[in-house]
XYZ file of C-alpha atoms in Angstrom:
744
model
C 0.146 19.400 -27.755
C 0.202 17.612 -24.398
C -3.964 15.572 -23.826
C -3.250 15.906 -20.300
C -1.616 17.261 -16.805
C -0.462 15.895 -14.053
C -1.125 17.577 -10.703
C -0.513 15.317 -8.245
C 2.327 16.957 -5.521
C 2.494 14.734 -2.701
C 5.682 16.568 -2.047
C 5.196 19.891 -3.604
C 7.310 22.383 -3.773
C 7.440 25.554 -1.026
C 4.908 27.988 -1.944
C 4.546 31.814 -0.691
C 0.656 32.290 -0.760
C -0.122 35.387 -2.682
C -1.816 38.138 -1.548
C -4.639 39.838 -3.779
C -4.597 42.929 -5.320
C -6.838 45.800 -4.328
C -9.259 45.096 -7.077
C -9.446 41.501 -6.883
C -10.353 42.371 -3.198
C -13.164 45.126 -4.025
C -14.357 43.108 -6.918
C -14.838 39.816 -4.880
C -15.309 41.363 -1.976
C -18.755 42.760 -3.294
C -19.977 39.486 -4.222
C -19.099 37.110 -1.453
C -21.200 38.332 1.551
C -21.887 35.673 3.624
C -19.344 33.217 2.626
C -16.051 32.211 4.807
C -12.660 33.550 4.138
C -11.417 29.840 2.430
C -14.233 30.318 -0.074
C -12.849 34.100 -0.870
C -9.758 33.407 -1.111
C -10.525 30.297 -3.651
C -12.509 32.363 -5.783
C -9.493 34.877 -5.848
C -7.295 32.360 -6.903
C -9.813 30.962 -9.345
C -10.019 34.430 -11.149
C -5.782 35.326 -10.908
C -5.626 32.267 -12.982
C -8.413 33.130 -15.779
C -6.108 36.470 -15.979
C -3.174 34.608 -16.841
C -5.153 32.667 -18.946
C -6.649 35.786 -21.291
C -3.007 37.576 -20.919
C -1.534 34.344 -22.389
C -3.805 34.292 -25.488
C -5.810 31.286 -24.493
C -9.784 30.715 -23.750
C -11.467 28.976 -20.931
C -12.232 26.239 -23.083
C -8.382 25.190 -23.649
C -8.064 21.777 -22.172
C -5.241 22.623 -19.609
C -7.546 25.393 -18.580
C -10.713 22.644 -18.120
C -8.975 20.426 -16.290
C -7.314 23.132 -13.870
C -10.965 24.450 -13.146
C -12.231 21.118 -12.668
C -9.948 20.465 -9.884
C -10.063 23.340 -8.060
C -13.740 22.880 -8.038
C -13.017 19.191 -7.071
C -10.829 20.086 -4.251
C -13.094 22.458 -2.960
C -15.766 19.616 -2.707
C -13.874 16.957 -1.233
C -12.702 19.848 1.531
C -16.123 21.173 2.560
C -18.190 17.878 1.785
C -20.858 17.625 -1.261
C -22.949 20.452 0.119
C -20.711 23.036 -0.082
C -22.148 26.010 -1.513
C -20.563 26.452 -5.273
C -22.122 30.200 -5.450
C -18.437 31.025 -6.409
C -18.680 29.544 -9.523
C -15.779 29.447 -12.210
C -18.512 31.467 -14.615
C -18.607 33.914 -12.101
C -14.969 33.908 -11.773
C -14.492 34.350 -15.783
C -16.962 37.251 -15.428
C -14.844 39.402 -13.014
C -11.391 38.444 -14.516
C -12.416 39.447 -18.013
C -13.772 42.956 -16.274
C -10.549 43.386 -14.283
C -8.064 42.424 -17.745
C -11.163 45.265 -19.539
C -9.766 47.772 -17.281
C -5.728 47.130 -17.337
C -3.262 44.884 -17.599
C -1.533 45.803 -14.432
C 1.230 43.419 -12.967
C 0.000 40.457 -11.153
C 0.949 39.578 -7.756
C 2.056 36.443 -9.128
C 5.311 34.480 -9.205
C 6.686 31.212 -10.401
C 10.220 29.886 -9.749
C 11.549 27.354 -12.549
C 14.263 24.957 -12.328
C 15.993 23.897 -15.834
C 17.526 20.258 -15.723
C 18.613 18.472 -18.712
C 21.484 17.135 -20.444
C 23.894 18.868 -22.128
C 23.348 20.736 -25.735
C 19.498 20.399 -25.725
C 18.557 23.885 -26.131
C 17.637 24.242 -21.849
C 19.674 28.136 -22.704
C 18.048 28.700 -25.685
C 14.247 27.963 -24.416
C 14.965 30.335 -21.510
C 15.549 33.212 -24.268
C 12.473 32.763 -26.109
C 10.193 32.106 -22.904
C 11.560 35.839 -22.251
C 11.970 37.483 -25.829
C 15.131 38.151 -24.998
C 18.873 37.156 -24.488
C 19.169 36.067 -20.853
C 21.404 33.182 -20.937
C 24.688 32.481 -23.484
C 24.263 29.739 -25.673
C 26.854 28.041 -27.994
C 26.192 25.046 -30.652
C 29.408 23.553 -30.187
C 30.245 23.345 -26.512
C 28.234 23.781 -23.265
C 27.106 27.652 -22.715
C 26.260 27.334 -19.127
C 28.611 26.610 -16.576
C 27.376 27.229 -13.440
C 23.794 27.779 -11.812
C 22.508 30.875 -11.971
C 19.271 32.874 -11.269
C 17.465 34.619 -14.467
C 14.448 37.105 -13.174
C 12.203 38.451 -15.887
C 8.400 39.613 -16.414
C 5.821 37.839 -19.220
C 3.045 39.557 -19.323
C 3.067 41.164 -15.992
C 3.826 38.012 -14.547
C 6.909 37.547 -12.330
C 9.346 34.619 -13.369
C 12.476 33.591 -11.870
C 13.926 30.541 -13.979
C 17.187 28.734 -12.693
C 19.361 28.031 -15.138
C 21.808 24.504 -14.736
C 24.889 23.414 -16.219
C 23.992 20.491 -18.776
C 24.451 16.898 -17.565
C 26.332 14.490 -19.074
C 24.449 11.287 -20.367
C 27.932 9.095 -20.406
C 27.997 6.853 -16.892
C 31.978 7.640 -17.268
C 30.690 11.265 -16.106
C 28.341 10.111 -13.170
C 30.908 12.315 -10.908
C 30.639 15.538 -12.772
C 26.860 14.878 -12.879
C 26.421 14.810 -9.022
C 28.832 17.671 -8.304
C 26.509 19.650 -10.868
C 23.231 17.790 -8.925
C 24.704 18.823 -5.395
C 25.206 22.729 -6.295
C 21.839 22.804 -7.845
C 20.235 21.578 -4.346
C 22.669 23.957 -2.370
C 21.489 26.933 -4.691
C 17.739 26.555 -4.594
C 17.454 25.994 -0.678
C 17.153 29.349 -0.759
C 13.996 29.349 -2.484
C 12.510 26.117 -3.617
C 11.180 26.196 -7.274
C 7.383 25.663 -7.924
C 7.915 23.463 -11.084
C 10.893 21.534 -13.018
C 11.167 21.698 -16.839
C 13.364 18.451 -17.502
C 14.857 18.806 -21.208
C 15.322 16.322 -23.787
C 15.445 16.212 -27.675
C 12.787 15.437 -29.597
C 15.020 14.318 -32.463
C 17.195 12.043 -30.423
C 16.453 8.367 -30.193
C 17.217 6.118 -27.598
C 15.411 2.971 -27.269
C 18.169 1.623 -24.552
C 17.433 3.696 -21.786
C 20.641 4.912 -21.376
C 19.508 8.080 -19.670
C 18.551 5.514 -16.699
C 21.814 6.082 -14.791
C 21.822 9.875 -14.884
C 17.710 9.899 -14.186
C 18.403 7.462 -11.084
C 21.179 10.178 -10.157
C 18.818 12.871 -9.530
C 15.915 10.923 -8.230
C 18.908 9.713 -5.511
C 19.907 13.672 -4.709
C 16.919 15.306 -4.608
C 13.972 12.485 -4.244
C 11.451 11.079 -6.115
C 9.473 14.397 -4.970
C 11.076 15.783 -7.767
C 9.385 14.366 -10.440
C 5.851 14.753 -8.806
C 6.482 18.566 -10.021
C 8.146 17.805 -13.413
C 6.960 18.854 -16.806
C 9.041 17.273 -20.049
C 10.335 19.834 -22.444
C 11.399 17.970 -25.836
C 12.900 20.735 -27.958
C 13.897 20.550 -31.514
C 10.507 19.525 -32.060
C 10.058 21.065 -35.409
C 12.470 18.288 -36.793
C 11.392 16.128 -39.660
C 9.921 12.152 -38.395
C 12.108 9.649 -39.070
C 11.044 6.594 -41.329
C 8.930 3.929 -40.060
C 9.626 0.107 -40.482
C 8.099 -0.092 -43.785
C 10.068 2.235 -44.825
C 8.046 5.428 -45.019
C 7.933 8.823 -42.540
C 5.984 8.041 -39.271
C 2.963 10.979 -38.812
C 4.243 13.345 -36.428
C 1.668 12.299 -33.792
C 3.015 9.027 -33.987
C 6.921 10.002 -33.792
C 5.859 12.469 -30.735
C 4.117 9.966 -29.231
C 6.771 7.041 -29.534
C 9.266 9.862 -28.036
C 7.473 11.234 -24.802
C 6.733 7.510 -23.955
C 10.432 6.652 -24.030
C 11.420 9.866 -21.664
C 8.160 9.235 -19.591
C 8.716 5.044 -19.030
C 12.482 6.347 -17.938
C 11.411 8.846 -15.528
C 8.496 6.296 -13.982
C 11.106 3.572 -13.535
C 13.728 6.337 -11.902
C 11.235 7.517 -9.814
C 9.860 3.917 -9.076
C 6.384 5.037 -9.204
C 4.645 3.053 -12.998
C 1.614 5.442 -11.858
C 3.470 8.442 -12.956
C 2.291 10.770 -15.954
C 3.959 13.623 -16.576
C 2.706 16.041 -18.981
C 4.846 16.690 -22.278
C 5.764 20.160 -23.970
C 7.206 20.775 -27.097
C 9.738 23.375 -27.995
C 11.525 24.914 -31.378
C 14.052 27.616 -30.635
C 15.642 27.421 -34.442
C 15.340 30.812 -36.530
C 13.660 29.184 -39.351
C 11.142 27.975 -37.186
C 7.522 29.132 -38.896
C 5.870 31.527 -37.048
C 2.214 33.119 -37.074
C 1.341 36.352 -37.659
C 1.611 37.346 -34.087
C 5.179 36.481 -34.382
C 5.090 33.098 -32.376
C 7.062 29.999 -33.402
C 4.438 27.287 -34.530
C 5.288 23.698 -34.558
C 4.220 21.471 -37.315
C 1.012 20.304 -35.681
C -0.018 23.647 -35.624
C 0.640 24.828 -32.048
C 2.196 28.015 -30.667
C 4.802 26.184 -28.007
C 5.377 29.478 -25.946
C 2.085 30.005 -24.386
C 1.286 26.344 -23.803
C 4.269 26.033 -22.004
C 4.188 28.869 -19.807
C 0.022 27.450 -19.205
C 1.717 24.327 -18.051
C 3.881 25.996 -15.482
C 1.436 28.669 -14.097
C -1.255 25.714 -13.795
C 0.944 23.660 -11.791
C 1.352 26.880 -9.638
C -2.171 27.733 -9.106
C -2.978 23.859 -8.162
C -0.045 24.277 -5.595
C -1.609 27.213 -4.016
C -5.179 25.696 -3.689
C -3.890 22.738 -2.158
C -2.029 24.658 0.392
C -5.120 26.920 1.193
C -7.037 23.797 1.524
C -4.810 22.103 3.592
C -5.014 18.850 1.455
C -1.166 18.150 1.103
C 2.118 19.226 2.851
C 2.972 22.729 1.442
C 5.206 23.918 4.345
C 7.261 26.999 3.094
C 11.129 26.546 3.374
C 12.105 23.527 2.713
C 13.808 22.829 -0.873
C 12.790 20.752 -3.262
C 13.680 16.483 -2.403
C 13.755 17.118 1.197
C 10.013 17.560 2.032
C 8.790 14.304 3.063
C 5.290 12.699 2.633
C 2.717 12.482 5.629
C 2.960 9.161 7.232
C -0.036 7.184 6.524
C -1.149 7.341 10.011
C -4.543 5.664 9.269
C -2.422 2.513 7.803
C -0.478 2.926 11.641
C -3.046 3.095 13.725
C -5.047 -0.028 11.910
C -1.446 -2.062 12.524
C -1.101 -0.919 16.117
C -5.031 -1.911 17.136
C -4.338 -5.629 15.741
C -3.469 -8.060 18.570
C -0.845 -9.555 18.745
C -0.020 -12.968 20.447
C 2.834 -13.543 23.624
C 5.418 -15.232 22.016
C 5.768 -18.869 23.927
C 9.339 -21.315 23.943
C 8.700 -24.475 21.759
C 9.024 -26.495 25.076
C 7.122 -24.442 27.495
C 4.013 -25.966 28.703
C 1.126 -24.701 31.008
C -1.125 -22.305 30.775
C -0.942 -19.623 27.674
C -2.116 -15.679 28.279
C -3.405 -15.532 25.045
C -5.229 -18.882 25.438
C -9.100 -18.410 25.766
C -8.961 -21.571 27.394
C -9.070 -21.803 31.106
C -7.247 -24.920 32.899
C -8.748 -24.576 36.140
C -12.299 -25.393 34.431
C -10.866 -29.044 33.347
C -11.968 -31.311 35.886
C -9.300 -33.951 37.259
C -12.355 -36.702 37.274
C -13.105 -36.417 33.601
C -11.565 -39.651 33.002
C -13.580 -41.167 30.829
C -14.358 -39.325 27.033
C -17.327 -40.210 24.675
C -14.961 -41.882 22.112
C -14.402 -44.719 24.463
C -18.018 -45.649 24.768
C -18.168 -46.116 21.543
C -18.632 -49.721 19.647
C -15.956 -51.209 17.965
C -15.394 -50.143 14.165
C -14.567 -51.515 11.138
C -12.756 -50.084 8.903
C -13.442 -51.215 5.026
C -11.353 -51.074 2.260
C -12.433 -49.741 -1.578
C -13.455 -53.507 -2.441
C -15.843 -53.821 0.328
C -17.280 -50.556 -0.017
C -18.387 -51.381 -3.743
C -20.288 -54.010 -2.739
C -22.607 -51.473 -0.068
C -25.816 -49.882 -1.387
C -25.791 -46.388 -1.686
C -27.932 -45.468 1.328
C -25.371 -47.719 3.321
C -22.588 -46.054 1.721
C -23.332 -42.675 2.999
C -24.175 -44.032 6.614
C -20.669 -45.515 6.448
C -19.066 -42.351 5.706
C -21.260 -39.929 8.249
C -20.252 -43.048 11.290
C -16.788 -42.856 9.883
C -16.616 -38.670 10.196
C -18.444 -38.423 13.295
C -16.080 -41.073 15.084
C -13.007 -38.965 13.527
C -14.505 -35.968 15.131
C -14.669 -37.163 18.657
C -10.903 -38.428 18.442
C -10.081 -35.408 17.760
C -12.214 -33.726 20.704
C -10.308 -36.727 23.172
C -7.075 -35.748 21.812
C -7.718 -32.039 22.847
C -8.968 -32.670 25.933
C -5.711 -35.172 26.669
C -3.288 -32.174 25.849
C -5.030 -29.904 27.947
C -5.114 -32.248 30.564
C -0.999 -32.662 29.947
C -0.762 -28.970 30.341
C -2.865 -28.598 33.500
C -0.676 -31.554 35.155
C 2.501 -29.692 33.590
C 1.458 -26.447 35.349
C 0.885 -28.431 38.566
C 4.384 -29.461 38.587
C 5.782 -26.359 37.702
C 3.803 -24.331 40.365
C 5.232 -27.092 43.128
C 8.794 -26.982 41.701
C 8.825 -23.020 43.296
C 11.211 -22.289 46.162
C 8.455 -20.296 47.489
C 5.690 -22.921 47.205
C 4.730 -24.989 50.289
C 1.965 -26.931 48.773
C 1.886 -30.520 48.450
C 1.753 -32.280 45.404
C -1.901 -33.463 44.940
C -1.366 -36.222 42.523
C 1.507 -38.628 44.533
C 1.814 -40.491 40.936
C 3.708 -36.982 39.630
C 6.382 -37.100 41.957
C 9.736 -37.821 40.862
C 11.099 -40.779 41.247
C 14.627 -39.474 40.674
C 15.131 -41.349 37.693
C 15.602 -39.583 34.263
C 12.894 -39.178 31.826
C 13.608 -41.563 29.146
C 14.864 -40.297 25.902
C 12.551 -39.901 22.922
C 13.656 -42.497 20.080
C 12.179 -42.235 16.708
C 10.620 -45.600 15.717
C 11.769 -47.681 12.821
C 10.105 -47.590 9.643
C 7.261 -49.666 8.693
C 7.401 -52.086 5.685
C 5.761 -49.908 2.754
C 4.034 -51.796 -0.059
C 5.791 -51.261 -3.650
C 3.144 -49.561 -5.289
C 0.550 -47.125 -4.179
C -2.424 -48.596 -2.670
C -5.358 -47.157 -1.005
C -6.395 -50.328 0.719
C -3.169 -50.402 2.392
C -3.122 -47.728 5.389
C 0.504 -48.339 6.223
C 2.318 -46.562 3.316
C 3.765 -43.093 4.728
C 5.240 -39.938 2.874
C 8.877 -39.713 3.242
C 10.641 -36.270 4.011
C 14.053 -35.093 5.120
C 14.522 -33.996 8.842
C 17.664 -31.790 8.883
C 18.901 -30.457 11.852
C 19.045 -27.001 11.072
C 16.290 -24.739 13.105
C 15.599 -22.243 10.745
C 11.947 -22.099 9.133
C 12.332 -21.216 5.362
C 9.247 -21.688 3.144
C 7.634 -20.098 -0.162
C 5.289 -17.323 -0.169
C 1.727 -18.480 -2.130
C -0.347 -16.371 -4.058
C -3.473 -16.676 -2.334
C -5.622 -16.449 -5.534
C -3.875 -18.543 -7.815
C -5.407 -21.972 -8.970
C -1.962 -24.215 -8.651
C 0.441 -23.161 -5.554
C 3.034 -24.661 -7.675
C 2.978 -22.185 -9.638
C 2.127 -19.307 -7.368
C 4.985 -18.517 -5.551
C 6.526 -15.184 -5.355
C 8.269 -14.652 -2.691
C 10.040 -16.451 0.371
C 9.930 -16.616 4.365
C 12.076 -17.024 7.000
C 11.672 -17.571 10.930
C 13.648 -19.096 13.866
C 12.246 -19.460 17.391
C 14.694 -19.713 19.663
C 14.974 -19.009 24.113
C 17.435 -16.059 25.555
C 18.653 -17.392 28.904
C 16.501 -20.256 29.252
C 13.734 -18.055 30.218
C 12.752 -15.596 27.119
C 11.524 -16.865 24.054
C 12.420 -14.782 21.162
C 12.025 -15.074 16.944
C 13.412 -13.876 13.842
C 11.305 -13.834 10.657
C 11.637 -11.804 7.516
C 9.684 -12.138 3.914
C 10.359 -11.168 0.634
C 7.910 -10.781 -2.121
C 8.923 -10.136 -5.911
C 6.952 -9.401 -9.014
C 7.268 -7.876 -12.399
C 6.706 -4.485 -10.784
C 7.958 -4.109 -7.165
C 9.547 -6.228 -4.886
C 8.759 -5.717 -1.051
C 11.008 -6.815 2.284
C 10.201 -7.171 5.788
C 11.881 -8.389 8.928
C 10.659 -8.666 12.597
C 12.734 -9.145 16.093
C 10.414 -10.132 18.890
C 10.885 -11.220 22.257
C 8.374 -11.806 25.059
C 8.876 -11.615 28.719
C 6.471 -12.604 31.248
C 5.832 -10.820 34.674
C 4.620 -13.449 36.665
C 1.710 -15.730 35.761
C -0.941 -13.423 34.644
C 1.194 -10.794 33.037
C 3.806 -10.328 29.587
C 5.005 -8.173 27.810
C 6.068 -8.031 23.849
C 8.997 -6.143 22.170
C 9.084 -6.045 18.678
C 11.444 -3.881 16.092
C 9.961 -4.171 12.265
C 11.479 -3.031 9.069
C 9.524 -2.894 6.080
C 9.548 -1.374 2.813
C 7.042 1.124 1.965
C 7.492 2.547 -1.799
C 10.916 3.152 -2.617
C 11.539 3.435 1.365
C 11.979 1.825 4.611
C 9.692 2.446 7.497
C 11.027 1.233 11.147
C 8.825 0.443 13.681
C 9.670 -0.377 17.280
C 6.652 -1.513 18.908
C 5.443 -2.618 22.703
C 2.347 -4.499 24.448
C 1.413 -5.502 27.567
C -1.113 -8.002 28.375
C -2.377 -9.111 31.589
C -5.488 -10.523 33.139
C -7.177 -9.303 35.463
C -9.623 -11.402 36.706
C -11.406 -14.903 35.199
C -12.235 -14.137 31.772
C -11.057 -10.653 31.520
C -7.558 -9.589 30.009
C -6.613 -6.538 29.494
C -3.583 -4.576 26.741
C -1.614 -1.639 26.606
C 0.799 -0.620 23.760
C 3.157 1.812 22.078
C 4.497 2.387 18.922
C 7.528 4.478 17.192
C 7.385 4.789 13.420
C 10.331 6.043 11.208
C 9.276 6.482 7.790
C 10.743 9.442 5.973
C 11.970 11.543 8.071
C 9.438 11.385 10.258
C 8.787 10.162 13.241
C 4.783 9.090 14.469
C 3.878 7.776 17.788
C 1.148 5.881 18.665
C -0.653 4.162 21.809
C -3.742 1.636 21.845
C -5.580 0.202 24.875
C -7.401 -3.352 24.614
C -9.815 -5.160 26.752
C -11.235 -8.506 26.002
C -13.996 -10.425 28.177
C -15.309 -13.895 27.817
C -18.977 -14.687 28.171
C -19.404 -18.450 28.984
C -17.202 -21.010 26.767
C -18.483 -19.292 23.396
C -18.993 -15.865 23.664
C -15.903 -13.439 23.643
C -15.799 -9.414 23.053
C -12.976 -7.436 21.979
C -12.805 -3.869 22.555
C -9.997 -1.115 21.644
C -8.993 1.983 21.141
C -5.737 4.203 20.467
C -4.620 7.240 18.576
C -1.442 7.867 16.229
C 0.804 11.168 15.804
C 2.937 12.483 13.308
C 4.035 16.292 12.363
C 1.729 17.719 14.145
C -1.489 15.440 12.755
C -3.475 12.864 14.911
C -5.302 9.966 13.999
C -7.892 8.532 16.176
C -9.468 5.009 15.600
C -10.848 1.792 17.418
C -12.763 -1.282 17.261
C -15.433 -3.407 18.698
C -15.499 -6.942 18.286
C -17.913 -9.991 19.201
C -16.986 -13.703 18.775
C -19.435 -16.890 18.894
C -17.198 -20.160 18.192
C -18.404 -24.132 18.197
C -18.985 -25.462 21.976
C -16.240 -27.841 20.961
C -14.122 -25.706 19.429
C -11.598 -25.482 18.240
C -12.081 -29.388 16.942
C -15.727 -27.463 15.824
C -15.544 -25.816 12.839
C -17.784 -23.333 13.555
C -16.803 -19.499 13.955
C -18.481 -16.175 13.654
C -17.253 -13.004 14.060
C -19.225 -9.492 14.099
C -17.358 -5.912 14.250
C -17.682 -2.521 13.911
C -14.558 -0.013 13.395
C -14.129 3.614 13.471
C -11.455 5.767 12.221
C -11.371 10.567 12.466
C -8.987 11.595 10.457
C -8.750 15.240 9.863
C -11.953 15.495 10.566
C -13.645 12.544 8.232
C -15.056 9.918 9.935
C -14.951 6.429 8.762
C -17.454 3.822 10.072
C -17.400 -0.221 8.933
C -19.156 -2.895 10.088
C -17.849 -6.204 8.987
C -19.560 -10.552 9.298
C -17.177 -13.061 8.999
C -18.465 -16.779 9.382
C -17.300 -20.616 8.554
C -18.873 -23.274 8.797
C -19.464 -27.064 7.837
C -21.917 -27.826 5.434
C -22.278 -32.011 6.039
C -19.140 -33.991 5.784
C -17.808 -32.654 2.427
C -17.973 -28.753 2.476
C -16.921 -26.381 4.448
C -18.103 -22.531 3.587
C -16.367 -18.665 4.596
C -18.575 -15.844 4.006
C -17.071 -12.332 4.196
C -19.234 -9.253 4.196
C -18.581 -5.676 5.200
C -20.040 -2.412 4.977
C -18.995 1.069 5.695
C -20.773 4.315 5.807
C -20.116 5.475 2.336
C -22.626 2.701 1.267
C -19.685 0.703 -0.166
C -18.927 -2.644 0.634
C -17.926 -5.954 -0.299
C -19.326 -10.191 -0.236
C -17.637 -12.747 -0.540
C -18.087 -16.759 -0.080
C -15.383 -19.198 -0.360
C -16.444 -22.908 -0.879
C -14.110 -26.044 -0.237
C -15.292 -29.869 -0.839
C -13.236 -32.906 -0.612
C -15.416 -33.796 -4.164
C -12.759 -32.586 -6.678
C -15.225 -32.996 -9.342
C -17.351 -30.073 -8.315
C -14.639 -27.764 -7.846
C -13.678 -27.897 -11.314
C -17.315 -27.193 -11.929
C -17.230 -24.395 -10.035
C -14.621 -23.274 -11.354
C -15.606 -23.215 -15.124
C -18.512 -21.108 -14.539
C -16.124 -17.931 -14.277
C -14.408 -18.922 -17.430
C -17.582 -19.850 -19.257
C -18.948 -16.237 -17.779
C -16.285 -14.582 -20.115
C -16.521 -16.301 -23.019
C -20.404 -15.393 -23.265
C -19.458 -11.435 -22.274
C -16.370 -11.733 -24.985
C -18.341 -13.467 -27.637
C -21.514 -10.856 -26.936
C -18.985 -8.367 -27.246
C -17.796 -8.784 -30.348
C -18.764 -6.533 -33.451
C -21.102 -8.107 -35.810
C -19.085 -9.599 -39.310
C -19.897 -7.903 -42.543
C -19.272 -8.802 -45.832
């Protein structure tokens, strides 16, 4: 007996919405005054399902029935909110169903379309005959009996059932061409009417531990798409067979026998579908005439289960949940599309979040001057600012290790503080010199323009007609024979290759040891097109034990004058088993000092669906430390729209980027399907003394869920090691406390 039922239908089959019967309308209409039409229709679905349950001889306490009723209520609550009126309860629906069934068992306006797939000789046709209790399909114990795809119609307990019987598939890899022709003929046949559920047949008594059926399952996935497995029930025939012997020579229990065989088939399907979270329900079937029967003449399995009503209940339960999904519009259930051609709705909120992220314009490696993405205004740098604070400091003597050992603790701390302050001032001096160099290069570039009639402000910068000297690397200094911390002349050696490609590993950020944290490779290259258009090509491949991810991007940036630039990129990345192709363009321009505006467009092709989006962004700099960024946009696809935006304020150190203090406060809003998501986040990084650096992050959303994280780094390796012992000791204590007491 299956212990669960999987009703996830991301690419559900086409569903024809049934119209309620007259008696259903009358009974429910009398008790639903004041409620909207959606609640009434959902209650009709409950009543119809409970009537089906009674006709199959099952009770509302059946595990499958309980799960279906629970999911119907959960879906209604998710759609209409926690405060939705629950007057249409399952108890009321059960009472109405009993009353209608007591009046008479007329035919229900309920149809279930079933597609049968499986290897040849596993008992597909025999199961169809058992379901209808009559010979609907020819069977043969020695050769395939079904030679072409055909439709079988019948009525079971007043329920219209349509079964598509198919020829058996061959497990051998040499018969893949024959299998492909059969599968293509099935795909063509079901275009007229897409099935609600798929039954995949295999035998319980045939052991295949080497996953030899995987090529066949992958062929089915390639032809129909991975969506077929989200609507599939695994049917294991010959379920009355005796279990084989176990490792110790004694026969396995029947439950263990079924569990092992079910696991093998389910794992093969998960590998073929590319989704290890998939869990298909399993139904056991026995069609042999010698199978034990109960008083009603129904076949009973060795575990006491009557398999026929249980199989029908699984099929009809899936159809009921699909009708509820279509009614509440929780998923795409557009009628008329055959199984496997239906595409999953694109993740519009994810695509919109990616579009709203700011992207820097490309800059050539040898390009100098002001950058449009830079928050530093070169005009604010004074030409008269020659003397720096670092130059006014008195001389400083660096002490050796032996000299430091002679100092007291207070003197050693004072020495390290003075050294730290001098290094920080030296970095600040270098940064100012770099900005001054960029400003001078910008002046040279402006004066070299043909339409510029401004004289050069600095005569020393005039070109004397002599070519610039070529940079020549200095010879290596003589290195000591051994590592010596007191000798500052030692340098690490490296190889400089002429290749322009930058190849580096992708590290696992959660790992302690980066040497063993590699999980991918990243390749990048920057080049210039026609000596004026910077472009880049990058790619990344990551692989772990379960899945592999691929991403590649080609981008180019074109400048329109001094204060305008456009970035265009084409991105390809893996999404599940498919690829998403994104064409993106973003134009950024400066309005006035401290204010910049950007607008962008995005086109994403994913799963035969085109999603388009647009955004608008504006940034305002207040002084030298405070910056505000506000953006908003929308993403559209398949008649659906997602809206979003964010507001971000950043406060940085007065000596940034030399100073490490940086605080960011953000607020984001996302609206999709009427569901408003509001989130706030705070991030701050600062230094504690000269040894510690701290990064804190905190976020909270309107659903009262959030996260707080604190990351610290220190130059004291012993302190880092002691911090790393805290979670280890904590886990050991928890494990010791959770152990059961020993008994004698």
